[in-house]
XYZ file of C-alpha atoms in Angstrom:
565
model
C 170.936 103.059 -99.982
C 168.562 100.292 -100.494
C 170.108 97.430 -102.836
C 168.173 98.719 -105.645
C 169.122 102.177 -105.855
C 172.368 103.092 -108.117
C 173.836 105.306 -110.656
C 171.923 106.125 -113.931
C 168.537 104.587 -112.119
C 164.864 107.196 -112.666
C 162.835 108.260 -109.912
C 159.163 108.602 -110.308
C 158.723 112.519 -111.348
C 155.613 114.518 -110.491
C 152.608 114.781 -109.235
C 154.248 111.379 -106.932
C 157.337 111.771 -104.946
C 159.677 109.675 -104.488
C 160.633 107.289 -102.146
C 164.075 106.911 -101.254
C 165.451 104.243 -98.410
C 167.983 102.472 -97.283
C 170.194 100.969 -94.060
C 172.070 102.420 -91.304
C 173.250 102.819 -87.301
C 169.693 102.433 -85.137
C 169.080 105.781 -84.036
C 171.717 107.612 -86.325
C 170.012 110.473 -88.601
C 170.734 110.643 -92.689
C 170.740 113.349 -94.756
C 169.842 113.171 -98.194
C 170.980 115.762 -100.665
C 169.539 115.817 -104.450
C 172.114 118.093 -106.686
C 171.766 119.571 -110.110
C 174.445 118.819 -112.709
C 176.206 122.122 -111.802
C 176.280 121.228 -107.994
C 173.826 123.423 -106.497
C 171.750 121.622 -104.088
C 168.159 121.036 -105.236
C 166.639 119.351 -102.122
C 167.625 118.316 -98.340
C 165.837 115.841 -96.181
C 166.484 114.423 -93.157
C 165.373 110.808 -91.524
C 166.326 108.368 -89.032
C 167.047 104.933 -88.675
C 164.439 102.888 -86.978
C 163.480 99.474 -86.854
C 164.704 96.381 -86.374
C 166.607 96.306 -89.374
C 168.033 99.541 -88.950
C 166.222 101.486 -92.178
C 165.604 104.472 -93.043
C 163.231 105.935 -95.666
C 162.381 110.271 -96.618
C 160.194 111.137 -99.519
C 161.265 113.640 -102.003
C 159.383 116.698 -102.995
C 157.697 116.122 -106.258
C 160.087 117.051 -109.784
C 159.525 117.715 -113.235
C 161.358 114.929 -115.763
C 164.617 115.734 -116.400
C 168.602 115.378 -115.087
C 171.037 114.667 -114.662
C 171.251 114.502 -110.299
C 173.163 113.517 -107.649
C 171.607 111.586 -105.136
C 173.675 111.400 -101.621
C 173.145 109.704 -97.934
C 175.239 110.870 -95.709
C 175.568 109.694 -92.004
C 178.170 111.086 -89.979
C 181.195 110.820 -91.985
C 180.154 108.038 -94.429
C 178.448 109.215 -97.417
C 177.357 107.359 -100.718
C 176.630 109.134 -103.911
C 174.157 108.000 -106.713
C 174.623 109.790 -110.305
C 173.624 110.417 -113.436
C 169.835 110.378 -111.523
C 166.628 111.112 -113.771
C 163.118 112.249 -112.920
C 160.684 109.763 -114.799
C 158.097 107.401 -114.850
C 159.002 103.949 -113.217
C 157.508 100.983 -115.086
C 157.392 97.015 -113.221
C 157.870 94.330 -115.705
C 157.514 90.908 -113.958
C 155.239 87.374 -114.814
C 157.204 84.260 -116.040
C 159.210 83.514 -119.366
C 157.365 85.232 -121.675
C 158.454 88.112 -119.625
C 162.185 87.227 -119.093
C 162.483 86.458 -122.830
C 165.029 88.852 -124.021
C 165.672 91.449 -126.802
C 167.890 88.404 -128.176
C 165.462 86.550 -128.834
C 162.695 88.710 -130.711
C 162.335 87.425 -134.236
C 159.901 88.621 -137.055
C 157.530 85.926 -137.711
C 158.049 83.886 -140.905
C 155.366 84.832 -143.107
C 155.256 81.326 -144.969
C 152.830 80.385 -142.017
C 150.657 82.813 -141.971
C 146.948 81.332 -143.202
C 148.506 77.385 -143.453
C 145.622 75.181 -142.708
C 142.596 78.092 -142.670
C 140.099 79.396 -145.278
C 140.873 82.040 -147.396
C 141.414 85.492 -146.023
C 138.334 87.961 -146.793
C 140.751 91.117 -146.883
C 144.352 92.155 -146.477
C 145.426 94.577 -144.347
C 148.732 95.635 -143.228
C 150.903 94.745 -140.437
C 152.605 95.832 -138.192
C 156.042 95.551 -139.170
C 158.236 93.512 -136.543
C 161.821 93.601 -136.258
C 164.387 91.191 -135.331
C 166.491 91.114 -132.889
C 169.713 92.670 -134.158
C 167.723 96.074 -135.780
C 166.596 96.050 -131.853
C 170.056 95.964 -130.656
C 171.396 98.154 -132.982
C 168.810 100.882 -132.323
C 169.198 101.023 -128.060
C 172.010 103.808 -128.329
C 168.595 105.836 -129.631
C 167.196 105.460 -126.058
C 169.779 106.399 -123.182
C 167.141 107.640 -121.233
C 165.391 104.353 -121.149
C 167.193 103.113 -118.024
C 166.592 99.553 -117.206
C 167.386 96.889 -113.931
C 166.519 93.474 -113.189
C 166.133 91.450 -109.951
C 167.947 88.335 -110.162
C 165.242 85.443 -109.290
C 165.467 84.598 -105.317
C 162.519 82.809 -103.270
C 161.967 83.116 -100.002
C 159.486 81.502 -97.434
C 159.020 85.275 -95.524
C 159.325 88.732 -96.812
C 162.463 90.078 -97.365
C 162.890 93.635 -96.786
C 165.671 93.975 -99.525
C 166.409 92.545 -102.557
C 169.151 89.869 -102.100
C 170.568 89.839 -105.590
C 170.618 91.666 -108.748
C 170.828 90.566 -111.838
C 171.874 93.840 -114.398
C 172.075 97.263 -111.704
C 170.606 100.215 -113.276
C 172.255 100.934 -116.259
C 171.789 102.949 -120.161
C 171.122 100.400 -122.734
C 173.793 98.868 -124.920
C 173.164 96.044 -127.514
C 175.486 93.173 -125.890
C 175.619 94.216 -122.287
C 172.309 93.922 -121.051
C 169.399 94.289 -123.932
C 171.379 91.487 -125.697
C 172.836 89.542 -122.806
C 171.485 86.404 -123.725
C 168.078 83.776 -123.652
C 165.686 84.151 -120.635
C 168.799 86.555 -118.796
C 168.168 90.358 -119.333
C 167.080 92.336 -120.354
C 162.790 91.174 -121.128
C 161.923 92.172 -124.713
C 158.571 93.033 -123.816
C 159.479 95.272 -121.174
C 162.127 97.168 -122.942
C 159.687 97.355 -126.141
C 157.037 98.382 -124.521
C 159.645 101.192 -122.226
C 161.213 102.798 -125.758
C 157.721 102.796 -126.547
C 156.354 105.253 -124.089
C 159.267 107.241 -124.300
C 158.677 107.749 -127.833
C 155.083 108.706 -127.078
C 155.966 110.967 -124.165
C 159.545 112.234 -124.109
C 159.692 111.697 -120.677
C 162.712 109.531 -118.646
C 161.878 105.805 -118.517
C 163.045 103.365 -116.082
C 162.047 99.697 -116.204
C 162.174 97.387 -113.507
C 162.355 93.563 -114.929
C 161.247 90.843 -112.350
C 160.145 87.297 -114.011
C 161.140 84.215 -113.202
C 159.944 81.294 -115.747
C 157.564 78.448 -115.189
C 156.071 80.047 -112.085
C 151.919 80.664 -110.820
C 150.290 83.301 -109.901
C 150.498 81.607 -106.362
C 153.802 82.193 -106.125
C 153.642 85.824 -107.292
C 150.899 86.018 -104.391
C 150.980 87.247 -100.762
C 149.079 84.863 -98.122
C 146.146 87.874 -98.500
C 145.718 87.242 -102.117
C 145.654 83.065 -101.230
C 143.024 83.498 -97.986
C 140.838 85.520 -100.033
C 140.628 83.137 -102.996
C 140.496 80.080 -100.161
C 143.710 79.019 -101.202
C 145.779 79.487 -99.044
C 145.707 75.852 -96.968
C 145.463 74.042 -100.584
C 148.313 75.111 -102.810
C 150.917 72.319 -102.300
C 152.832 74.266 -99.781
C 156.382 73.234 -100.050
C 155.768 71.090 -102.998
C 158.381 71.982 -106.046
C 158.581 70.282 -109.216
C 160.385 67.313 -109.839
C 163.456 69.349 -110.932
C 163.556 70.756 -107.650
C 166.842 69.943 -106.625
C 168.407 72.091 -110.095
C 168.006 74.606 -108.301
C 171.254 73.659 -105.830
C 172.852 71.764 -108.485
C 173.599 72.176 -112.553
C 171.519 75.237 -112.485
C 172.744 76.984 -109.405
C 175.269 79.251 -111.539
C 172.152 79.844 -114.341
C 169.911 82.704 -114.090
C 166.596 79.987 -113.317
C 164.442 81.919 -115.941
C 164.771 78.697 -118.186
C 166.419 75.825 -116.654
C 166.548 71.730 -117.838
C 166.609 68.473 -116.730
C 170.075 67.032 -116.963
C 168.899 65.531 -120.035
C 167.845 68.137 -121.965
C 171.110 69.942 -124.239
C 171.178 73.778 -123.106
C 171.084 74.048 -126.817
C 167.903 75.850 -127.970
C 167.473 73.469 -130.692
C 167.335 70.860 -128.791
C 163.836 68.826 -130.369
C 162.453 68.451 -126.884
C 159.731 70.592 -126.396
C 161.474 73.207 -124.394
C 158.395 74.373 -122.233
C 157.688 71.059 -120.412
C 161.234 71.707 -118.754
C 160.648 75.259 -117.073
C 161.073 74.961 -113.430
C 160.601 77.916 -111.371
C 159.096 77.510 -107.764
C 155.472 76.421 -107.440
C 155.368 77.192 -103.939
C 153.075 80.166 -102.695
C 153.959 83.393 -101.963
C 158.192 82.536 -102.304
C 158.432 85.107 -105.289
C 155.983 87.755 -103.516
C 158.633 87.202 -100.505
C 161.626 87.724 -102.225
C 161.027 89.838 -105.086
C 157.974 91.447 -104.780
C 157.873 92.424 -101.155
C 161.589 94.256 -101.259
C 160.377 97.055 -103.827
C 157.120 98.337 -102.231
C 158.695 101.553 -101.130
C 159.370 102.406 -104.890
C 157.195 104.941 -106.527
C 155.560 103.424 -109.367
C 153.969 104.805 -112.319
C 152.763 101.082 -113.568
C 152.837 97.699 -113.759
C 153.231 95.351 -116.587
C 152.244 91.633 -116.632
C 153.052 88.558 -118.902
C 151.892 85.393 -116.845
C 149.441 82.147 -117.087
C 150.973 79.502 -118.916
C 152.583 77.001 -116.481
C 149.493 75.225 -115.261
C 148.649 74.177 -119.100
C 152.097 72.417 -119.546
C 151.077 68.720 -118.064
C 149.337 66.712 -120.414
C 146.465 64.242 -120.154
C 144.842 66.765 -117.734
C 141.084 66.194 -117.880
C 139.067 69.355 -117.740
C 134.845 69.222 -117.118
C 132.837 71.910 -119.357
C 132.415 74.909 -118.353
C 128.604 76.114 -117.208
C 126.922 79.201 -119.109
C 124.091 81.002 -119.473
C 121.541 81.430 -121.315
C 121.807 84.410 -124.175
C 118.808 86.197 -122.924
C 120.574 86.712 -119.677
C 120.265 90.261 -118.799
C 124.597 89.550 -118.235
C 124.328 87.602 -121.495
C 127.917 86.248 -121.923
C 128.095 83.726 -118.387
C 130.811 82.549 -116.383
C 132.849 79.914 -116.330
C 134.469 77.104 -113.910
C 136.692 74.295 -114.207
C 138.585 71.887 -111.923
C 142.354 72.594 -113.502
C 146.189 72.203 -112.172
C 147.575 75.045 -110.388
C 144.233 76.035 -109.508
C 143.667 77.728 -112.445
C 139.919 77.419 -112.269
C 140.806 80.376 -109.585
C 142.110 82.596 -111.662
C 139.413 84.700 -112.004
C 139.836 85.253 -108.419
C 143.538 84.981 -107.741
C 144.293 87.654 -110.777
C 141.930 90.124 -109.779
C 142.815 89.784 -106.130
C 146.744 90.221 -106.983
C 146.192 93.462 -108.689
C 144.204 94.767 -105.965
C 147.129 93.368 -103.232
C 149.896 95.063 -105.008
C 148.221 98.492 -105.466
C 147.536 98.576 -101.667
C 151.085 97.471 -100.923
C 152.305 99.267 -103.247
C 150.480 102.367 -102.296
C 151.337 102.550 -98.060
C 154.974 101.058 -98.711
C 155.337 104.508 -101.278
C 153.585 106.475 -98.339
C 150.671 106.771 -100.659
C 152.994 108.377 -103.852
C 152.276 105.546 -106.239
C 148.524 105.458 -106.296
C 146.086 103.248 -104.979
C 144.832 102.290 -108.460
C 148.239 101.808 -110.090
C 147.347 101.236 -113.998
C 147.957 97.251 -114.726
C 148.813 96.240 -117.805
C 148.852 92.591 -118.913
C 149.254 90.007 -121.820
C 146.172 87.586 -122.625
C 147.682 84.518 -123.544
C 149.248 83.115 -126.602
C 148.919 79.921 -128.411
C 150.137 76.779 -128.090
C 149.153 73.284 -129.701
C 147.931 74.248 -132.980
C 145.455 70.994 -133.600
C 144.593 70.596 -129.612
C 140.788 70.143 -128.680
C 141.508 71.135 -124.939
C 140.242 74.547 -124.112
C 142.299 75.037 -121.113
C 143.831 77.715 -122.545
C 140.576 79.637 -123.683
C 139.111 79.680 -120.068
C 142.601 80.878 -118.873
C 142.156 83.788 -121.153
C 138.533 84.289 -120.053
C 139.667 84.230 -116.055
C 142.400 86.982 -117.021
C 139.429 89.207 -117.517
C 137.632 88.281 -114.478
C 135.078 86.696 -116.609
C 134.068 89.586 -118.028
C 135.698 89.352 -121.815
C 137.179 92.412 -121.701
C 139.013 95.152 -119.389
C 138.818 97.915 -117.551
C 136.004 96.590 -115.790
C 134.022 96.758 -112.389
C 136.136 93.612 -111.172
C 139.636 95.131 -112.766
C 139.309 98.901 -112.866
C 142.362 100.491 -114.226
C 143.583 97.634 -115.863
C 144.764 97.351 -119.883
C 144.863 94.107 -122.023
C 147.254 93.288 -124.820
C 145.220 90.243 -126.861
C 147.801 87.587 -128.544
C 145.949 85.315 -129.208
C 146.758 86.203 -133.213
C 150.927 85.854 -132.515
C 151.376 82.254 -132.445
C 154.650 81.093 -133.349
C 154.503 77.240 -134.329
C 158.565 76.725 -134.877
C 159.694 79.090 -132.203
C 163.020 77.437 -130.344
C 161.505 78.365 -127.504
C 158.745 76.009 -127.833
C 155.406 77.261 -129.679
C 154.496 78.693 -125.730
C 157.287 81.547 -126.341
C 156.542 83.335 -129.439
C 159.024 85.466 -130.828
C 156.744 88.610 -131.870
C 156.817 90.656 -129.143
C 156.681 93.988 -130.694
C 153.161 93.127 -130.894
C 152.856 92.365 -127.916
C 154.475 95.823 -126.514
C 152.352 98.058 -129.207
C 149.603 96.329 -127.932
C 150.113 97.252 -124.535
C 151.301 100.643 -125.017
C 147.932 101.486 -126.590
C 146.558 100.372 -123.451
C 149.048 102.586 -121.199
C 148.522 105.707 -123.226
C 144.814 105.090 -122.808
C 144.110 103.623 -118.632
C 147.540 105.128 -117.372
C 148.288 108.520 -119.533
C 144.217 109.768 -120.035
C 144.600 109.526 -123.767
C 140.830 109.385 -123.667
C 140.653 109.249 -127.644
C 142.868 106.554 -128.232
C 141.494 103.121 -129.268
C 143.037 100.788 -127.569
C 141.310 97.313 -127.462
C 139.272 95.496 -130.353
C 136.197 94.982 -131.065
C 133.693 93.609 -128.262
C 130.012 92.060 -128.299
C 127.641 94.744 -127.094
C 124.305 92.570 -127.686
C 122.938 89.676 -129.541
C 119.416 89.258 -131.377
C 118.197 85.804 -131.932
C 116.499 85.152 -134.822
C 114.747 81.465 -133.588
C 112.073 81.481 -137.232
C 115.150 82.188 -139.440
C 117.697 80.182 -137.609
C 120.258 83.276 -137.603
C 121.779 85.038 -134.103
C 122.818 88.704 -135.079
C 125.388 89.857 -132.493
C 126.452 93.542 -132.930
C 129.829 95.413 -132.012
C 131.314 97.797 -129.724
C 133.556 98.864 -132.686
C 133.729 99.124 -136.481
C 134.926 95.418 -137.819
C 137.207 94.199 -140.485
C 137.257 90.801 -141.498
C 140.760 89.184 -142.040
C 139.820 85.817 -142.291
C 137.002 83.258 -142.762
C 136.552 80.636 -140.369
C 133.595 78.672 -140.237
C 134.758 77.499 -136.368
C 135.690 80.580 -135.127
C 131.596 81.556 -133.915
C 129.885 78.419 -131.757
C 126.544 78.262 -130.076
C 125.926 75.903 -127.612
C 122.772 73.484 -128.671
C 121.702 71.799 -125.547
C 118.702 71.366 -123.422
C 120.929 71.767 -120.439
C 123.670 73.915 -120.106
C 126.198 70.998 -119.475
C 127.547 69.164 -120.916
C 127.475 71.465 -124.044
C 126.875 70.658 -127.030
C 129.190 73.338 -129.014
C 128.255 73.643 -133.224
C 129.691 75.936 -135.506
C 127.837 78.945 -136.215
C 129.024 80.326 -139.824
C 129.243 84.024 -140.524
C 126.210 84.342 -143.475
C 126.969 87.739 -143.729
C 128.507 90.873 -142.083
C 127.782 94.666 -141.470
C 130.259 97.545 -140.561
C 129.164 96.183 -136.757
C 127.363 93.413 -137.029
C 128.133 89.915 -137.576
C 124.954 87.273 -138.515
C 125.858 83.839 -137.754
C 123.941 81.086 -139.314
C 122.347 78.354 -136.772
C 120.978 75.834 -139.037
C 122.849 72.978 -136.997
C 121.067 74.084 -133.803
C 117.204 72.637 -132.897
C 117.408 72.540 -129.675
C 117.692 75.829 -127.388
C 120.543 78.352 -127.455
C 122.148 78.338 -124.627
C 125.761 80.072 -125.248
C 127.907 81.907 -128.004
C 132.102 81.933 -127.824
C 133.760 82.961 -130.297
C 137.581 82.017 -130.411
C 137.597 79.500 -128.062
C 140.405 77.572 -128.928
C 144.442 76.890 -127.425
C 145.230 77.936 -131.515
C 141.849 80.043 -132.338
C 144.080 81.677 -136.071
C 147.124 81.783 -137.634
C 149.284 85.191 -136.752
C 147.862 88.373 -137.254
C 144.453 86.446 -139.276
C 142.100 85.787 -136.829
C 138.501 86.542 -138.090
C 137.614 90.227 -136.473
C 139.862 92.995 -135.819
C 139.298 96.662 -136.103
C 140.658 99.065 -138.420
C 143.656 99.809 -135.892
C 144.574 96.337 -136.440
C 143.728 95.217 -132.516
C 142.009 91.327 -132.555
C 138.539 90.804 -131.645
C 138.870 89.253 -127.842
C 137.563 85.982 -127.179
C 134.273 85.793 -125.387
C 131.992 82.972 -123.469
């Protein structure tokens, strides 16, 4: 079998088959034998060895959930035997250290900062309560059919056809094994939270496939198809690594590279540094789509779930020009918005977009079309950051994850689901404020989202509140902008709306529009510091827009009002 294949792992169950593969003698046929618990043979296929590389690969007839099976190659008179098998749905965790953050290191968030520095709150409501990390550990014997794996990091400058290491094989969850193995190891918090999840809402087999490496861009996590299309692919600092770049063969080589430091940074945690300007995970493009991304495309996938964006933000002094926008009686209203940035993050309205649709289509013919061509993609908006920090680079990286579109699915990201987090920040994380500790949040946030794009739960809500028009008021001086969704007001913040009073569109002359008054969906903003034109509206534009869980709008489910330009 294939490197990734192994005892307790879950196959993708019905309506997909799935795809099983693996090495052998050119020419020589395999026979692969699925067996119930009591023996009796289930299914028999048969395929040869071609290529190459001497592979093999045979598609199994589509199962109901369930197990336990026995999974067997046999070639001649060698045989291997998988057990403990389940028939499931097959989740892909993978982005950077937000991602490879571990059960571990969950923490509920200390509720002596919550509103510090901000106007009084305009109603209470309550949260969602978030555990830390030993309740987490103690409750995985609950869940041993939540099966979980992780790729070990690995780069490569060509695609690899296998996986070349491994960091936890498929195994059940235990508390200090592998949920609780240790900081930015195994096994990703959000992944397993948002795994247990699903399997609470569905009762189906889960297995969860964990492949992050920290401080790394979407480049990286990109094939040379995603870089041409974006006209990137002669201008990404090919072969250019960070100035770390020689850890990697020498006091890191025995760490798992998901957080690594300079030599003179303590591996202590509490170290005063700030701990994010010393991730160093390859910058180089398409290395991780190589080596870890590339190897799995024959698996059968059910979805795909993304934490990724912050690296690009982490050198300071970076100057950023304004963005351009439109004007609000645009018939499209909200604009777009470019900006010259590191890591060619002024792209990422084109590199995210075009990565989604890259890995469905590999995805899809390296499954033989069983995981489907519009796999459901999940994903985490960006956190916080620098709580007092002017520099918006963060808001138009949240406003490129969507495409520049505000909010998803949409025509440019169909079959796509948003967690928004821009409400978790976590000022005193050890991690570094870019690694907040709530990530039960997080997980809810996107389970709401699977349950609604991947499962058809066509009655859930979940995803807040969203501009569906705006009605300018030029003799009273008041913009009315009215909701997709019933609002509730957590907080009053007099910066939270601004318009944009210029003559031109940019530079931009951003004022605070005050909320005057509010309506089950509708929100009047006051624009008594605007006498010129109105040229554009935002509304949580900011690296730290609120303090955890009290931005301005939500809606009754609790979900945060995205940001919008």
């Amino acid at each position: 079998f294939a490197s990734y294949y192994g005892d307790h792992m879950v196959l993708q169950k019905k309506p997909s088959g799935a795809v099983v593969w693996g090495h052998g003698e050119l020419g020589a046929v395999v026979t692969v034998t699925l067996s119930g618990a009591s023996g009796l043979i289930v299914m028999e296929k048969t395929a040869q060895v071609k290529g190459p590389s001497g592979t093999w690969t045979t598609v199994l007839d589509p199962m109901d959930q369930g197990g336990p099976y026995a999974l067997t190659a046999e070639q001649g008179l060698e045989n291997v035997t998988l057990r403990d098998i389940y028939f499931g749905d097959v989740w892909l965790c993978s982005g950077q250290s937000n991602m490879a953050m571990t059960v571990l290191q969950v923490r509920p968030h200390s509720t002596e900062q919550a509103g510090s520095g901000r106007e009084a709150p305009c109603m209470f409501l309550p949260l969602l309560q978030v555990a830390n990390a030993s309740q987490e550990l103690a409750m995985a014997s609950r869940y041993p059919y939540v099966r979980i794996f992780a790729a070990a990091p690995a780069r490569s400058d060509v695609e690899l056809e296998d996986l070349e290491q491994i960091d936890l094989p498929w195994s059940i969850p235990t508390a200090a094994e592998n949920l609780g193995h240790g900081n930015f190891t195994y096994f990703s918090a959000v992944c397993w939270l948002l795994g247990r999840s699903l399997y609470e809402a569905l009762g189906s087999p889960i297995g969860l496939v964990e492949v992050a490496w920290g401080g790394t861009p979407i480049e990286a996590w990109s094939s040379r198809r995603v870089l041409q299309a974006c006209g990137l692919l002669e201008d990404t600092g090919r072969g250019k690594e960070g100035p770390q770049s020689s850890l990697w063969h020498g006091a890191c080589f025995s760490l798992k590279p998901a957080l690594c430091f300079t030599p003179s940074l303590s591996l202590a945690l509490s170290s005063s540094t700030s701990l994010h300007q010393h991730l160093s995970g390859p910058q180089t493009p398409s290395v991780l789509w190589n080596a870890m991304i590339h190897p799995l495309l024959n698996m059968t996938l059910r979805g795909v779930a993304w934490y990724q964006g912050e690296p690009p933000f982490l050198s300071p002094g970076v100057e950023q020009p304004l963005l351009s926008h439109r004007a609000l009686t645009s018939p499209s209203f909200w604009g777009t918005g470019e900006a010259n940035a590191l890591l060619h993050t002024d792209q990422y309205n084109c590199t995210f977009p075009a990565l989604i649709a890259d890995w469905r289509r590999a995805f899809h013919a390296g499954s033989a079309g069983q995981t489907k061509l519009l796999l459901p993609f999940g994903f985490v908006q960006l956190s916080t950051y620098r709580r007092w920090s002017a520099d918006d680079s963060f808001a138009r990286l949240r406003w490129h994850q969507t495409a520049d579109l505000g909010v998803v699915p949409n025509a440019r990201m169909p079959s796509t689901f948003m967690a928004v987090a821009m409400d978790l920040g976590d000022e005193h994380s050890p991690y570094g404020s870019i690694h907040p500790r709530d990530k039960q949040n997080v997980a809810h946030r996107l389970l709401l989202g699977a349950r609604a794009v991947a499962y058809g739960d066509k009655d859930l809500v979940f995803q807040g509140p969203y501009p569906a028009r705006a009605i300018l008021e030029v003799t009273r001086g008041l913009l009315n902008v009215t909701y997709s969704q019933e609002l509730i007001c957590r907080q009053r913040d007099a910066q939270a709306f601004q318009v944009c009073c210029s003559s031109q569109a940019s530079p931009c002359q951003w004022l605070p529009a005050p909320v005057v008054a509010m309506g089950s969906r509708t929100v009047t903003l006051a624009l008594s510091g605007c006498r010129t034109l109105v040229l554009g509206l935002r509304y949580a534009w900011a690296e730290w827009p609120c303090e955890y869980q009290a931005c301005p709008l939500y809606n009754p489910q609790g979900l945060p009002a995205p940001p919008f330009l």
